[in-house]
XYZ file of C-alpha atoms in Angstrom:
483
model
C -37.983 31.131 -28.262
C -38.074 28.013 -26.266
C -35.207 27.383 -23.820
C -32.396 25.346 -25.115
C -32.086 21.982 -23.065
C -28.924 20.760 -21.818
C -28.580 17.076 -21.494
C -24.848 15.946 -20.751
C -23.408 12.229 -19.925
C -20.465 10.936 -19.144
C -19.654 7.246 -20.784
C -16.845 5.260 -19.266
C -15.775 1.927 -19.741
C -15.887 -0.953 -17.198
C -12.434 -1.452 -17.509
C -10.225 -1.372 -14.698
C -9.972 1.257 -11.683
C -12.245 4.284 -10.984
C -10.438 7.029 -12.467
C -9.833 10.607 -11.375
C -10.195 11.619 -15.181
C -13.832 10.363 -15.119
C -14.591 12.495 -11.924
C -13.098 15.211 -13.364
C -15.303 14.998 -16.952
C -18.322 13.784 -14.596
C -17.840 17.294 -12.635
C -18.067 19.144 -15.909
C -21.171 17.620 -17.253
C -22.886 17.555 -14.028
C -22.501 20.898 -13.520
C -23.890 22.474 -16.696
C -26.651 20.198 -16.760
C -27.911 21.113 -13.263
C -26.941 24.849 -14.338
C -29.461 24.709 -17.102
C -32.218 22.752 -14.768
C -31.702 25.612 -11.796
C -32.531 28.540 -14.886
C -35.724 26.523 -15.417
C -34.501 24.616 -18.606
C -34.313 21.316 -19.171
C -31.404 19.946 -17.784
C -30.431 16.375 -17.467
C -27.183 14.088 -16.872
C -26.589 10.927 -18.018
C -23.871 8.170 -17.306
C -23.963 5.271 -19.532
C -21.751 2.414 -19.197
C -19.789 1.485 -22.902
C -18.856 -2.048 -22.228
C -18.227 -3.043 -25.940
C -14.716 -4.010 -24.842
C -14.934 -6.876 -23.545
C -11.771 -8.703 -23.864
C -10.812 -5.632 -20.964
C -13.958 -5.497 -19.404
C -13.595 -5.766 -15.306
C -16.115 -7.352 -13.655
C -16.933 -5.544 -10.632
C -15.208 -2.293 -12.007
C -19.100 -0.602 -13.049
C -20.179 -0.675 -9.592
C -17.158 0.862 -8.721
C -18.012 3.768 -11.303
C -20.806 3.807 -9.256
C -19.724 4.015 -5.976
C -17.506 6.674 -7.072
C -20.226 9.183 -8.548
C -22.166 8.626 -5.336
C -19.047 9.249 -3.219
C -18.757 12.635 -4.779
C -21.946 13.546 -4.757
C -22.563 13.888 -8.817
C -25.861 11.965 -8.892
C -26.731 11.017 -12.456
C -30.502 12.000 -13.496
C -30.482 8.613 -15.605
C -28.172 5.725 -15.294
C -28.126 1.699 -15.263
C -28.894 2.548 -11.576
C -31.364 4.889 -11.506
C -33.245 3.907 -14.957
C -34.615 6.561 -17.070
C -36.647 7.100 -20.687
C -33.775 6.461 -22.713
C -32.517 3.368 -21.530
C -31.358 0.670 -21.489
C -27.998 2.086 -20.301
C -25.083 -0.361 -21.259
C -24.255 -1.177 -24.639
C -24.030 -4.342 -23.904
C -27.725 -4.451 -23.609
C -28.802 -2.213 -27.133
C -26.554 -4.185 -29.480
C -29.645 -4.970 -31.709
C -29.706 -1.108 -32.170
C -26.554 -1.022 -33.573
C -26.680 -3.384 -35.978
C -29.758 -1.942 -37.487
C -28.166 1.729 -37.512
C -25.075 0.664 -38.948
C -27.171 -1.362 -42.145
C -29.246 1.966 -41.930
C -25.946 3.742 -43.408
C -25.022 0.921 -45.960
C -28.646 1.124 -47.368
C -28.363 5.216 -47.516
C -24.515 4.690 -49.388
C -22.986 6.260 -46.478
C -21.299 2.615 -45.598
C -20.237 -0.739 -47.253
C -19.508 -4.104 -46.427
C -16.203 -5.017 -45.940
C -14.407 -8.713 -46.531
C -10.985 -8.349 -45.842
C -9.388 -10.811 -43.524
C -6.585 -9.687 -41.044
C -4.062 -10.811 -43.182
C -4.982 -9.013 -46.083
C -5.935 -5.608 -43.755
C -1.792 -6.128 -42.291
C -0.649 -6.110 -45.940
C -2.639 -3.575 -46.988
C -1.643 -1.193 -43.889
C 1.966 -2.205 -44.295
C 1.594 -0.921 -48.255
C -0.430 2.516 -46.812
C 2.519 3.046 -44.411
C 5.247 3.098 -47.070
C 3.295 4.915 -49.332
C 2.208 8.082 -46.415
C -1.662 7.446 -46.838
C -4.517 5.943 -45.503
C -5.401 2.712 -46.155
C -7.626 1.741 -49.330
C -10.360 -1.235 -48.537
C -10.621 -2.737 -51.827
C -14.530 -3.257 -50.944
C -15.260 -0.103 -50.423
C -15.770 -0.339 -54.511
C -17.696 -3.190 -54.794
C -21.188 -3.122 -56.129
C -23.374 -3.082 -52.971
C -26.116 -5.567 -54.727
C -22.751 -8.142 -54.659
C -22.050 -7.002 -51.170
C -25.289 -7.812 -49.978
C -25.317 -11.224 -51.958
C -22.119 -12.458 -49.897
C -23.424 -11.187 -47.146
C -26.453 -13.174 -47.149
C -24.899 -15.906 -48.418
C -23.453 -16.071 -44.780
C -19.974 -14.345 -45.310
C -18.198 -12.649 -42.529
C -18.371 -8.709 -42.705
C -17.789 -5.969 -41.134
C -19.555 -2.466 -41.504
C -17.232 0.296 -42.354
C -17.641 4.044 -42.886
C -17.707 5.040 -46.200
C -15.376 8.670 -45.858
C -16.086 11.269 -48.407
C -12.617 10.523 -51.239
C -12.083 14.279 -51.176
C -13.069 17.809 -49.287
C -12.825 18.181 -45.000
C -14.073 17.765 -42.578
C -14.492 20.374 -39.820
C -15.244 19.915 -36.109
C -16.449 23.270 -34.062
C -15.207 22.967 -30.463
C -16.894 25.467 -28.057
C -13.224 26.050 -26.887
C -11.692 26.312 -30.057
C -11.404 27.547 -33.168
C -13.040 25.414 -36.007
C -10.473 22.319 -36.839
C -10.556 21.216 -40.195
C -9.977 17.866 -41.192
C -8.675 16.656 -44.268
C -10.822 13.416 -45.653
C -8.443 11.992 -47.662
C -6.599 11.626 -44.318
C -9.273 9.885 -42.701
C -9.438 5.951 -43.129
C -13.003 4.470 -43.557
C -13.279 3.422 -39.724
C -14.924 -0.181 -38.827
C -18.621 1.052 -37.632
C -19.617 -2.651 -36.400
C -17.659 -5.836 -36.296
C -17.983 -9.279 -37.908
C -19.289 -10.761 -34.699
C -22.022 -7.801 -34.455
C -20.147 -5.528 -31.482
C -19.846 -2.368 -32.511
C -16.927 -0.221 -32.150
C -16.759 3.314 -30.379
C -17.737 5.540 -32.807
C -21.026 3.658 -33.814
C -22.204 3.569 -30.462
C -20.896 6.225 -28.856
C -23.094 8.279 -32.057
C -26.180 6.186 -32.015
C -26.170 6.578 -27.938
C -26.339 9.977 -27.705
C -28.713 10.652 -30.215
C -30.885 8.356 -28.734
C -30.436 9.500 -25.189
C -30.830 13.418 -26.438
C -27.795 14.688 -25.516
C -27.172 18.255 -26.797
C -23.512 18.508 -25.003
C -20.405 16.122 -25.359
C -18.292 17.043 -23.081
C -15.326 15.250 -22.848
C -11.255 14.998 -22.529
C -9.207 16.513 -25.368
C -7.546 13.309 -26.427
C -11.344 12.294 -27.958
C -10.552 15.376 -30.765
C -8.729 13.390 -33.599
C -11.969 10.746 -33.278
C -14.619 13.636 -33.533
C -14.548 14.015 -37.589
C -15.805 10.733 -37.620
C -18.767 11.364 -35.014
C -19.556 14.769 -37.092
C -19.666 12.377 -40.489
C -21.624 10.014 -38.758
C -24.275 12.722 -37.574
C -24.477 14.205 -41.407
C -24.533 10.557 -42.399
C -27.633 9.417 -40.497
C -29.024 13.584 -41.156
C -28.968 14.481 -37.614
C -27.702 17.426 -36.087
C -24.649 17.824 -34.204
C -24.163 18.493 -30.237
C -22.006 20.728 -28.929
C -18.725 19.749 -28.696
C -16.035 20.728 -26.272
C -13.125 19.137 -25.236
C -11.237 19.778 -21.673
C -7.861 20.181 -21.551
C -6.251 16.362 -20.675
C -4.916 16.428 -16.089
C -1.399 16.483 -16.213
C 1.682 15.319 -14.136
C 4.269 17.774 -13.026
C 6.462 17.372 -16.069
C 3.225 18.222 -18.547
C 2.486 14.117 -19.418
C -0.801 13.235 -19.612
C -1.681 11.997 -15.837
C -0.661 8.354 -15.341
C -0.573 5.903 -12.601
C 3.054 5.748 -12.759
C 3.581 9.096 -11.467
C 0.132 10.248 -9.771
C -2.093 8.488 -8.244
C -4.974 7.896 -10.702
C -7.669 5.698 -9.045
C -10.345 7.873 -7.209
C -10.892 4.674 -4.157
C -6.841 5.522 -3.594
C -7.978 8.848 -2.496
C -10.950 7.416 -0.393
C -8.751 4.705 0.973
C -6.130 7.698 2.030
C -9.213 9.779 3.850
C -9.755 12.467 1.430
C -13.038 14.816 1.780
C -14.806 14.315 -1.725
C -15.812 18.426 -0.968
C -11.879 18.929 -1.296
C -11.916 15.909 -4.367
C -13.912 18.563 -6.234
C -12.933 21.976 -5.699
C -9.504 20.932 -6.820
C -10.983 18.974 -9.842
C -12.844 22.546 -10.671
C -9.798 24.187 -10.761
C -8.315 22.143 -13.539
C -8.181 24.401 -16.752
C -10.514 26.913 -14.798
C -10.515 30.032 -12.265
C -13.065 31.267 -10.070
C -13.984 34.481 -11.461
C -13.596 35.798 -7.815
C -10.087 34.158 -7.503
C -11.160 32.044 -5.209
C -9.621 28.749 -4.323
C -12.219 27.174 -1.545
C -15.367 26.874 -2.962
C -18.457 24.055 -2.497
C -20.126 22.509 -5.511
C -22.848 25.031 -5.453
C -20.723 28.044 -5.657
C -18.977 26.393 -8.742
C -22.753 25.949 -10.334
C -23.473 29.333 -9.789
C -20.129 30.992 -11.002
C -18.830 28.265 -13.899
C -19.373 28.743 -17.693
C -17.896 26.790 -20.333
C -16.289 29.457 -22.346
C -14.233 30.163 -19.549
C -12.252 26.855 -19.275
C -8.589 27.451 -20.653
C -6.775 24.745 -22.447
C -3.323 24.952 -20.842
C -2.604 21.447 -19.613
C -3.470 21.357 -15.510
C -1.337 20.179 -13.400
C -3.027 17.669 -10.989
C -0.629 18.295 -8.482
C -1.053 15.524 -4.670
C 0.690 18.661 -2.880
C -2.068 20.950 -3.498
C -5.229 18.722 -3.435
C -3.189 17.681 0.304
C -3.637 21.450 1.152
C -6.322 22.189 -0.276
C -7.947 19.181 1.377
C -6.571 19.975 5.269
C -8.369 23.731 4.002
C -11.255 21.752 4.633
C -10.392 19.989 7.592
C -9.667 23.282 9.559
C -11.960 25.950 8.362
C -14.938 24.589 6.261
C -16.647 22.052 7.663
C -17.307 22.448 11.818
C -15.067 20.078 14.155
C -17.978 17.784 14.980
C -18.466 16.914 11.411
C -14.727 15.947 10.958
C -14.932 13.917 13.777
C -18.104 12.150 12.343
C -16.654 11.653 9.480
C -12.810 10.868 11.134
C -14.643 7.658 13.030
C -16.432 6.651 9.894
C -13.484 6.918 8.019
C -11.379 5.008 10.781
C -14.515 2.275 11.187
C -14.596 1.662 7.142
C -10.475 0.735 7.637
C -11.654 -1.334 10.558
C -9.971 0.640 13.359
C -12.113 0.211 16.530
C -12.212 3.298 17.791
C -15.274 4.570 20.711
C -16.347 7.922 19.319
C -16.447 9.207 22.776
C -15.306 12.350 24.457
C -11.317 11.319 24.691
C -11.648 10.186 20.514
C -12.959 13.981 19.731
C -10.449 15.431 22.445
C -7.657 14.005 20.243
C -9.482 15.124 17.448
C -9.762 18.398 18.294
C -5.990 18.559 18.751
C -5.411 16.751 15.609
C -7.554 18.870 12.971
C -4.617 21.985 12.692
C -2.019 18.841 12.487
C -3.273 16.320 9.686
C -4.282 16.978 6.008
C -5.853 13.328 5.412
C -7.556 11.340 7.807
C -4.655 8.400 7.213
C -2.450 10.520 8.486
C -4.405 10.420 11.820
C -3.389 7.350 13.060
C -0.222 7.534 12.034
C 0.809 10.613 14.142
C -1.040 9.724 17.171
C -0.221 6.380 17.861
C 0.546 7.367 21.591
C -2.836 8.174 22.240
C -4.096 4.558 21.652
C -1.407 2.170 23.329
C 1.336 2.074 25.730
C 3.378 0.250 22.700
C 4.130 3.486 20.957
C 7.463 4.327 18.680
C 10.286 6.600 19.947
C 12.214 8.745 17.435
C 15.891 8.808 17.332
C 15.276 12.403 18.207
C 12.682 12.229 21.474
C 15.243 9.540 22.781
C 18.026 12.177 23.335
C 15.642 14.429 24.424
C 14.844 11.246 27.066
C 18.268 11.333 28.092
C 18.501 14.567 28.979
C 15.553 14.948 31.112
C 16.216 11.460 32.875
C 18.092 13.207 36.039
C 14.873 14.897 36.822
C 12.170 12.741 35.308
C 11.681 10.687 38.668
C 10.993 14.179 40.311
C 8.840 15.443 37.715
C 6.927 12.229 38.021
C 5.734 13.011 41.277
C 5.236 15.915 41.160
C 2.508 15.398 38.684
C 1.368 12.430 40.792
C 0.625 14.662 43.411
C -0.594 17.723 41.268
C -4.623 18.809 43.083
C -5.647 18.700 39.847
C -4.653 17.254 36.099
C -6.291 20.101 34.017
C -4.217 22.368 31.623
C -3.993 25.564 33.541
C -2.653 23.200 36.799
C 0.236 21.088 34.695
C 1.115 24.489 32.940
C 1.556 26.156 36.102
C 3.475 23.341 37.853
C 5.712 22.560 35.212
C 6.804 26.266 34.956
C 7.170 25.895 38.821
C 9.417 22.865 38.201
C 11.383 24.398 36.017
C 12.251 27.383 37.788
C 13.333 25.543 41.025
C 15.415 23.631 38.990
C 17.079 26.694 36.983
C 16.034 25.267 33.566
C 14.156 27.013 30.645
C 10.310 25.267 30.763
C 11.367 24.058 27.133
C 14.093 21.806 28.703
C 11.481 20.450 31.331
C 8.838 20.365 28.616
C 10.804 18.672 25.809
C 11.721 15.740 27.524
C 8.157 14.900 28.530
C 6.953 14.948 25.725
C 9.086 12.733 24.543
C 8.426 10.907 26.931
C 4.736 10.393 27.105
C 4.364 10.648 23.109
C 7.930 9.287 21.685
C 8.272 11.913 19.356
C 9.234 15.632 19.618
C 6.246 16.748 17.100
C 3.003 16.289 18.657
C -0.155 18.600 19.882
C -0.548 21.290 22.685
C 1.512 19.902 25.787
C -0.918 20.925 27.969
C -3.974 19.773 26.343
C -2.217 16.362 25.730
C -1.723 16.043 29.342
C -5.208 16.524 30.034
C -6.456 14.086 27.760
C -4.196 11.226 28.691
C -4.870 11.463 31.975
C -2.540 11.375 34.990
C -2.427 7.630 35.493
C -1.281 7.227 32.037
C 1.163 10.515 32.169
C 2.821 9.420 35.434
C 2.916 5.919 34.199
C 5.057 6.792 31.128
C 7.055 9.515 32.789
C 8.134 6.806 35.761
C 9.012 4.001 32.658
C 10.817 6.427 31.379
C 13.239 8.022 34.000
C 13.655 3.761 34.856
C 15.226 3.836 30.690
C 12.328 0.780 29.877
């Protein structure tokens, strides 16, 4: 028997802000389509753009889709970017194929032409409401050959879906039991509009049985729209793809995920210095487990180890707290120091910091990496490593005031130190501190409040080392003078 393909896409709308929900989807798809092309299957992902909306359609928000797959690495086989057999690849650009689909199912009786105007459609929802039912399109009973007269005649129209009066409907859901559907509770949906745009379901249909895809993937909030895909495929005769809806990324409190408490736009996490490694491990761990029990895995792992059936559909929590730890993980033991710095300076270049990526930027790295979960927070705790017009804490100034009988002493002695490497200012500040009775922490404190402002910073030592004594002495001397 000949190896089932897998062909998978992921459709969102130009319509705002890159959003986490689409990464998370994308990941999904992407990975059982390259799952099924590593066993030697066919294996193929798709993302189309479904700009029918266009009264919220964002101009520049596609190439930010875009930008976003490419940032985390989930390349689409076929795209408006990359091309492909099955384009074209917006909807914007295969309207005539919707038009001629949609009269397709009004020829076969499986649709009608419908001539209600709004006001008529508000008073005949308003009656449906009262009454608990669906609402009845008087056209849906008129004789098509009448239909089609008015319609040629130049009347407006729109194409709706003729739903069966009685019976159900029933969607399978790889991740579910069957759901049945009951038809009478299903309104005849508008397939394509008076002005020839088609609505969701139409396209969304037509597209993927055009493009061959085999597997919708997709979040659970699409279920409640799927009886009307799965009458559209028996409509037109084709067969169905897999369905299987993930479980929706929730906020602490079990809401779906919203800007309002989360962030939801995937360039806030590039603009804060995530690792798009980290970006996707934690996305994989939303409604699954490695089967290891893992938590730090790469994308290739996840390929290797993921299948479909064992996603659970308890809501996950997309919790900032643990993508923050999971993403300093990273930082400190997966990828080597020299790639964080590369990527640190990048990072630091792209928010137009000038930074040299020379030997005193990766010394401070270095020191930084068991400190810092997100490169944003880099700058912000080591602003004393990059000007002489650094903050001091409430905190590091009483420390200041403490040490400021000896800190005119302690500044020459480090003046006059042989040497300014760690092992020499360890040894002479122990030495200092023992001639003058003190623990080293009370000679030790105040310094480094004094050449960092803060009582929270690296390795005292290795700090020293990298500022340098001219610097260290400098700041020491301004310091025991109170400026």
């Amino acid at each position: 028997m000949a190896p089932m393909p897998v062909v998978t896409r992921i459709a969102p709308s130009p319509t705002g802000d890159p959003h986490v929900g689409t990464a998370y989807i994308g990941l999904f798809n992407h990975t059982l389509a390259h799952q099924a092309a590593a066993a030697g299957e066919e294996g193929k992902f798709i993302l189309r753009i479904e700009d029918t909306d266009r009264n919220r359609y964002v101009p520049d928000s596609e190439k930010r889709i875009f930008q976003m797959m490419q940032w985390l690495n989930l390349t689409p086989d076929e795209s408006p970017l990359q091309g492909g057999p099955n384009g074209p690849y917006r909807q914007s650009e295969r309207f005539d194929l919707y038009g001629e689909y949609a009269r397709r199912l009004v020829a076969s009786g499986h649709a009608y032409y419908a001539f209600e105007t709004p006001e008529e459609l508000a008073a005949l929802r308003e009656e449906a409401q009262q009454q608990g039912r669906v609402i009845a399109v008087p056209s849906r009973d008129l004789d098509p050959a009448e239909a089609q007269r008015r319609v040629d005649a130049g009347e407006s129209a729109v194409i709706r879906l003729k739903v069966p009066r009685g019976g159900e409907t029933v969607v399978n859901d790889a991740l579910r039991k069957p759901i049945a559907f009951q038809n009478r509770e299903i309104d005849d949906k508008v397939l394509l509009k008076a002005d020839g745009f088609p609505t969701y379901h139409l396209a969304n249909v037509v597209d993927d049985r055009l493009m061959g895809v085999t597997h919708v993937v997709r979040a659970e909030e699409w279920i409640t729209s799927t009886p009307i895909h799965v009458l559209l495929y028996e409509a037109f005769g084709w067969p169905q793809p897999v369905f299987a809806h993930m479980p929706l990324l929730r906020n602490a409190d079990k809401s779906k995920i919203s800007k309002r408490k989360n962030p939801t736009s995937v360039e806030w996490y590039t603009e804060q210095g995530f690792l798009p490694e980290a970006m996707l491990n934690f996305l994989a761990t939303m409604g699954w487990t490695h089967p290891e029990g893992r938590e730090i895995f790469d994308l290739a792992e996840f390929q290797r180890v993921f299948r479909l059936e064992d996603v659970t559909l308890g809501g996950p929590v997309f919790s900032l707290d643990k993508l923050k730890w999971m993403n300093g993980k990273y930082l400190r033991e997966v990828l080597p120091e020299e790639e964080v710095a590369k990527r640190l300076h990048a990072y630091l270049a792209g928010q137009k910091h000038d930074l040299a990526d020379d030997d005193y930027f990766r010394a401070v790295v270095r020191m930084m990496i068991p400190r810092m979960d997100v490169f944003s927070e880099f700058l912000e705790k080591t602003p004393y490593f990059w000007s002489e017009e650094y903050p001091v804490t409430e905190k590091a100034q009483k420390l200041l005031d403490e040490g400021r009988p000896f800190l005119p002493e302690l500044a020459a002695r480090l003046k006059n130190l042989p040497a300014f490497d760690q092992a020499t200012t360890d040894a002479a500040l122990r030495a200092f501190a023992e001639e003058k009775g003190l623990k080293p922490g009370k000679v030790m404190q105040p310094l480094r409040a004094a050449i960092a402002g803060t009582s929270e910073s690296p390795g005292m030592f290795e700090m020293l080392e990298a500022l340098g004594r001219e610097r260290v002495v400098a700041r020491v001397e301004r310091a025991a003078e109170g400026r």
